[in-house]
Amino acid sequence: MADVTAIEWTDATWNPVTGCTKISPGCDNCYAERFSERFRGVPGHPFETGFDLTLRPARLGQPLAWREPRMIFVNSMSDLFHKEVPEEFVARVFDTMERANWHTFQILTKRSSLMRDFLRRRYGASRGPAHIWCGVSVEDGLRTSRIRHLRQAPAGIRFLSIEPLVGPVGRLDLDGIDWVIVGGESGPRARPMDPEWVREVRDQCVVAGVAFFFKQWGGFRPKSGGRSLDGREWSEFPVAPRRSKVAAG
């Protein structure tokens, strides 16, 4: 768990699971895999097993120790809804998030149907807690079925991460979607992102009244590209993040 992170749309990360396997083109140049594999075989290192899927039950209670409210990206180094993560373990992650309700948790998956089915079993016809945000990754127009699965899920807040944006996504059904993040791919093999693809998404969000967050242009040095789109930065959130301190005890 990291108390600080360079990810622009969150405050911290929490990884009760690490490691994953590729499922679609958005995974091709995975930053988490690239980072983890650097330490494979290093005795005692948290990533001694590289990017192999690993459950880390000792980390389950970590958010409960943080009394200062923050936005927490859940499993920045994995996918909570990977098919090899037992449902019982996913439920324990949700138990922690429900207890630590002074934080805002942000879950992101490419296994959209598995997340939908889990949320239906857990919450039934009710919407999930408002402080647990559930999102799906959509990298191009061939992956938009994940949005349909998300809209079918009883999530408190629903969001899209259109990053890395590697192709046009076309017309999006944003009904029931609260937030959209867009960003270009970063790293040594980053694929280029056409500015018109970004504008197409931004314009649809503006029309639909959906919060829009432009993260980065991407490239080998993504920070040098800045976050400006058509003369301004877009840093909208669906609701105001919680900032009131919770008393200890």
Protein backbone atom coordinates (compact mmCIF):
# COMPACT_ATOMS: atom_id res chain seq x y z
CA MET A 1 0.00 0.00 0.00
CA ALA A 2 1.41 3.37 -0.99
CA ASP A 3 0.59 6.50 0.98
CA VAL A 4 1.43 8.58 -2.08
CA THR A 5 1.13 7.82 -5.78
CA ALA A 6 1.90 9.51 -9.07
CA ILE A 7 -1.51 8.52 -10.45
CA GLU A 8 -3.29 11.82 -10.97
CA TRP A 9 -6.85 10.71 -10.20
CA THR A 10 -6.26 9.06 -6.82
CA ASP A 11 -4.41 9.64 -3.55
CA ALA A 12 -3.07 6.20 -2.62
CA THR A 13 -2.93 2.58 -3.75
CA TRP A 14 -3.81 -0.67 -1.97
CA ASN A 15 -2.78 -4.02 -3.40
CA PRO A 16 -4.26 -7.05 -1.58
CA VAL A 17 -3.59 -8.87 -4.88
CA THR A 18 -0.62 -8.44 -7.20
CA GLY A 19 0.10 -9.90 -10.61
CA CYS A 20 -2.20 -10.55 -13.54
CA THR A 21 -2.44 -12.02 -17.05
CA LYS A 22 -3.11 -10.26 -20.34
CA ILE A 23 -6.68 -10.21 -21.63
CA SER A 24 -6.85 -7.56 -24.40
CA PRO A 25 -4.66 -5.09 -26.36
CA GLY A 26 -4.72 -2.56 -23.53
CA CYS A 27 -2.55 -5.00 -21.56
CA ASP A 28 0.19 -5.28 -24.19
CA ASN A 29 2.60 -2.82 -22.55
CA CYS A 30 1.38 -3.16 -18.96
CA TYR A 31 3.26 -0.82 -16.62
CA ALA A 32 2.58 -3.06 -13.60
CA GLU A 33 4.12 -6.08 -15.32
CA ARG A 34 7.11 -4.07 -16.48
CA PHE A 35 7.74 -2.82 -12.94
CA SER A 36 7.16 -6.15 -11.16
CA GLU A 37 9.32 -8.26 -13.43
CA ARG A 38 12.36 -6.11 -12.67
CA PHE A 39 12.44 -7.69 -9.21
CA ARG A 40 11.68 -11.32 -10.05
CA GLY A 41 14.01 -13.56 -8.09
CA VAL A 42 15.19 -10.86 -5.68
CA PRO A 43 15.01 -12.59 -2.26
CA GLY A 44 12.63 -10.89 0.15
CA HIS A 45 11.41 -8.28 -2.33
CA PRO A 46 7.60 -7.77 -2.48
CA PHE A 47 7.80 -8.74 -6.16
CA GLU A 48 10.16 -11.68 -5.74
CA THR A 49 7.65 -13.70 -7.80
CA GLY A 50 7.47 -11.03 -10.48
CA PHE A 51 4.02 -10.52 -11.98
CA ASP A 52 2.66 -13.94 -11.00
CA LEU A 53 -0.82 -13.64 -9.51
CA THR A 54 -0.37 -13.50 -5.74
CA LEU A 55 -2.91 -13.09 -2.93
CA ARG A 56 -1.64 -10.96 -0.06
CA PRO A 57 -4.02 -11.51 2.89
CA ALA A 58 -1.69 -9.68 5.30
CA ARG A 59 -2.62 -6.45 3.50
CA LEU A 60 -6.38 -6.84 3.83
CA GLY A 61 -6.69 -4.60 6.88
CA GLN A 62 -4.35 -1.83 5.76
CA PRO A 63 -7.00 0.82 4.88
CA LEU A 64 -8.47 0.50 8.37
CA ALA A 65 -5.24 1.91 9.82
CA TRP A 66 -5.45 5.07 7.71
CA ARG A 67 -7.56 7.57 9.64
CA GLU A 68 -7.12 10.42 7.15
CA PRO A 69 -9.75 9.99 4.40
CA ARG A 70 -8.37 9.54 0.90
CA MET A 71 -9.16 8.11 -2.50
CA ILE A 72 -7.62 4.65 -2.77
CA PHE A 73 -7.02 2.84 -6.06
CA VAL A 74 -7.62 -0.85 -5.32
CA ASN A 75 -5.15 -3.26 -6.97
CA SER A 76 -3.15 -0.87 -9.09
CA MET A 77 -0.81 -3.85 -9.66
CA SER A 78 -3.47 -6.43 -10.52
CA ASP A 79 -7.15 -7.00 -11.33
CA LEU A 80 -9.36 -7.86 -8.36
CA PHE A 81 -11.73 -9.77 -10.64
CA HIS A 82 -9.13 -11.99 -12.26
CA LYS A 83 -10.66 -15.45 -12.66
CA GLU A 84 -8.01 -16.99 -10.39
CA VAL A 85 -8.80 -14.72 -7.42
CA PRO A 86 -11.22 -16.72 -5.22
CA GLU A 87 -14.58 -15.07 -4.66
CA GLU A 88 -14.12 -15.54 -0.92
CA PHE A 89 -11.01 -13.36 -1.10
CA VAL A 90 -12.79 -10.72 -3.18
CA ALA A 91 -15.52 -10.69 -0.52
CA ARG A 92 -12.92 -10.06 2.18
CA VAL A 93 -11.62 -7.08 0.19
CA PHE A 94 -15.17 -5.72 0.05
CA ASP A 95 -15.60 -6.37 3.78
CA THR A 96 -12.65 -4.06 4.44
CA MET A 97 -13.90 -1.38 2.05
CA GLU A 98 -17.36 -1.39 3.62
CA ARG A 99 -15.87 -1.03 7.10
CA ALA A 100 -13.44 1.73 6.05
CA ASN A 101 -16.25 3.94 4.80
CA TRP A 102 -14.41 7.20 5.47
CA HIS A 103 -12.26 6.47 2.41
CA THR A 104 -13.26 6.43 -1.26
CA PHE A 105 -12.24 3.20 -3.00
CA GLN A 106 -11.70 2.98 -6.77
CA ILE A 107 -11.81 -0.48 -8.34
CA LEU A 108 -10.86 -0.92 -11.99
CA THR A 109 -11.20 -4.13 -14.02
CA LYS A 110 -11.14 -5.53 -17.52
CA ARG A 111 -13.12 -8.57 -16.31
CA SER A 112 -16.34 -6.58 -16.43
CA SER A 113 -18.85 -9.44 -16.45
CA LEU A 114 -17.21 -11.05 -13.41
CA MET A 115 -17.41 -7.78 -11.48
CA ARG A 116 -21.05 -7.31 -12.48
CA ASP A 117 -21.97 -10.81 -11.35
CA PHE A 118 -20.16 -10.44 -8.02
CA LEU A 119 -21.84 -7.10 -7.27
CA ARG A 120 -25.23 -8.57 -8.08
CA ARG A 121 -24.67 -11.43 -5.66
CA ARG A 122 -23.42 -9.09 -2.93
CA TYR A 123 -25.91 -6.22 -3.20
CA GLY A 124 -28.88 -7.71 -5.05
CA ALA A 125 -31.27 -5.06 -6.31
CA SER A 126 -29.71 -2.35 -4.11
CA ARG A 127 -26.89 -0.07 -5.25
CA GLY A 128 -23.54 -0.64 -3.63
CA PRO A 129 -22.06 1.83 -1.14
CA ALA A 130 -21.44 5.31 -2.56
CA HIS A 131 -17.83 5.31 -1.35
CA ILE A 132 -16.95 2.25 -3.47
CA TRP A 133 -16.47 3.29 -7.08
CA CYS A 134 -16.42 0.55 -9.70
CA GLY A 135 -14.89 1.05 -13.14
CA VAL A 136 -13.94 -0.76 -16.32
CA SER A 137 -11.05 -0.24 -18.72
CA VAL A 138 -11.93 0.44 -22.36
CA GLU A 139 -9.01 0.91 -24.75
CA ASP A 140 -10.77 0.97 -28.13
CA GLY A 141 -14.10 0.51 -29.88
CA LEU A 142 -13.95 -3.29 -29.71
CA ARG A 143 -14.00 -3.29 -25.91
CA THR A 144 -17.13 -1.16 -25.32
CA SER A 145 -19.18 -4.20 -24.25
CA ARG A 146 -17.51 -3.75 -20.87
CA ILE A 147 -19.50 -0.54 -20.47
CA ARG A 148 -22.73 -2.47 -20.83
CA HIS A 149 -21.63 -4.88 -18.11
CA LEU A 150 -20.77 -1.95 -15.85
CA ARG A 151 -24.16 -0.34 -16.39
CA GLN A 152 -25.75 -3.64 -15.36
CA ALA A 153 -23.80 -3.68 -12.09
CA PRO A 154 -25.30 -2.27 -8.85
CA ALA A 155 -22.29 -0.03 -8.17
CA GLY A 156 -22.42 3.11 -6.05
CA ILE A 157 -20.39 5.09 -8.60
CA ARG A 158 -19.59 3.81 -12.10
CA PHE A 159 -16.59 5.01 -14.08
CA LEU A 160 -14.62 4.32 -17.26
CA SER A 161 -10.85 4.36 -17.64
CA ILE A 162 -10.22 4.84 -21.34
CA GLU A 163 -6.49 4.34 -20.95
CA PRO A 164 -4.39 3.50 -22.79
CA LEU A 165 -6.57 4.90 -25.57
CA VAL A 166 -5.15 3.01 -28.57
CA GLY A 167 -8.02 3.49 -31.03
CA PRO A 168 -11.27 5.43 -31.46
CA VAL A 169 -14.08 4.27 -29.18
CA GLY A 170 -16.91 5.75 -31.25
CA ARG A 171 -20.31 6.53 -29.84
CA LEU A 172 -20.55 5.65 -26.13
CA ASP A 173 -23.65 4.89 -24.10
CA LEU A 174 -22.95 6.97 -20.99
CA ASP A 175 -26.32 6.42 -19.36
CA GLY A 176 -25.61 5.50 -15.74
CA ILE A 177 -21.91 6.38 -16.00
CA ASP A 178 -20.63 8.95 -13.50
CA TRP A 179 -17.02 9.55 -14.53
CA VAL A 180 -14.69 9.06 -17.51
CA ILE A 181 -10.88 9.09 -17.41
CA VAL A 182 -8.87 9.29 -20.66
CA GLY A 183 -5.13 8.91 -21.08
CA GLY A 184 -2.47 7.96 -23.57
CA GLU A 185 -0.11 5.04 -23.15
CA SER A 186 3.24 5.63 -21.45
CA GLY A 187 6.52 3.76 -21.53
CA PRO A 188 9.19 2.79 -24.05
CA ARG A 189 6.75 1.09 -26.46
CA ALA A 190 3.88 3.55 -26.07
CA ARG A 191 1.38 3.57 -28.93
CA PRO A 192 0.37 7.03 -30.18
CA MET A 193 -2.99 8.55 -29.28
CA ASP A 194 -4.83 10.72 -31.83
CA PRO A 195 -6.09 13.97 -30.23
CA GLU A 196 -9.37 13.54 -32.10
CA TRP A 197 -10.03 10.30 -30.21
CA VAL A 198 -9.73 12.25 -26.96
CA ARG A 199 -11.96 15.09 -28.13
CA GLU A 200 -14.60 12.61 -29.27
CA VAL A 201 -14.84 11.21 -25.74
CA ARG A 202 -14.59 14.62 -24.04
CA ASP A 203 -17.37 16.08 -26.17
CA GLN A 204 -19.70 13.17 -25.40
CA CYS A 205 -19.06 13.61 -21.67
CA VAL A 206 -19.82 17.33 -21.86
CA VAL A 207 -23.12 16.69 -23.66
CA ALA A 208 -24.09 13.90 -21.24
CA GLY A 209 -23.07 15.85 -18.13
CA VAL A 210 -20.52 13.20 -17.12
CA ALA A 211 -17.39 14.22 -15.19
CA PHE A 212 -14.32 14.07 -17.45
CA PHE A 213 -10.69 13.65 -16.36
CA PHE A 214 -7.87 13.90 -18.90
CA LYS A 215 -4.85 12.19 -17.38
CA GLN A 216 -2.03 12.47 -19.90
CA TRP A 217 -0.98 12.50 -23.56
CA GLY A 218 1.38 9.59 -22.93
CA GLY A 219 4.60 8.68 -24.67
CA PHE A 220 8.03 7.72 -23.37
CA ARG A 221 8.05 10.76 -21.05
CA PRO A 222 4.34 11.29 -20.32
CA LYS A 223 4.83 14.10 -17.79
CA SER A 224 6.58 16.26 -20.39
CA GLY A 225 3.49 16.08 -22.60
CA GLY A 226 1.36 17.74 -19.94
CA ARG A 227 -2.38 17.37 -19.34
CA SER A 228 -3.71 20.28 -21.35
CA LEU A 229 -6.48 19.57 -23.87
CA ASP A 230 -7.63 22.49 -26.02
CA GLY A 231 -6.12 25.07 -23.72
CA ARG A 232 -7.17 23.74 -20.34
CA GLU A 233 -6.78 20.84 -17.93
CA TRP A 234 -9.77 18.60 -17.32
CA SER A 235 -9.74 17.31 -13.73
CA GLU A 236 -13.39 16.67 -12.96
CA PHE A 237 -14.60 14.13 -10.38
CA PRO A 238 -18.10 12.68 -10.03
CA VAL A 239 -18.45 13.85 -6.43
CA ALA A 240 -16.28 15.85 -4.05
CA PRO A 241 -13.64 13.54 -2.50
CA ARG A 242 -13.94 13.09 1.26
CA ARG A 243 -11.51 15.18 3.23
CA SER A 244 -12.81 15.13 6.83
CA LYS A 245 -10.56 13.38 9.33
CA VAL A 246 -12.01 10.36 11.13
CA ALA A 247 -11.40 10.12 14.84
CA ALA A 248 -9.25 7.23 16.04
CA GLY A 249 -10.82 4.50 18.07
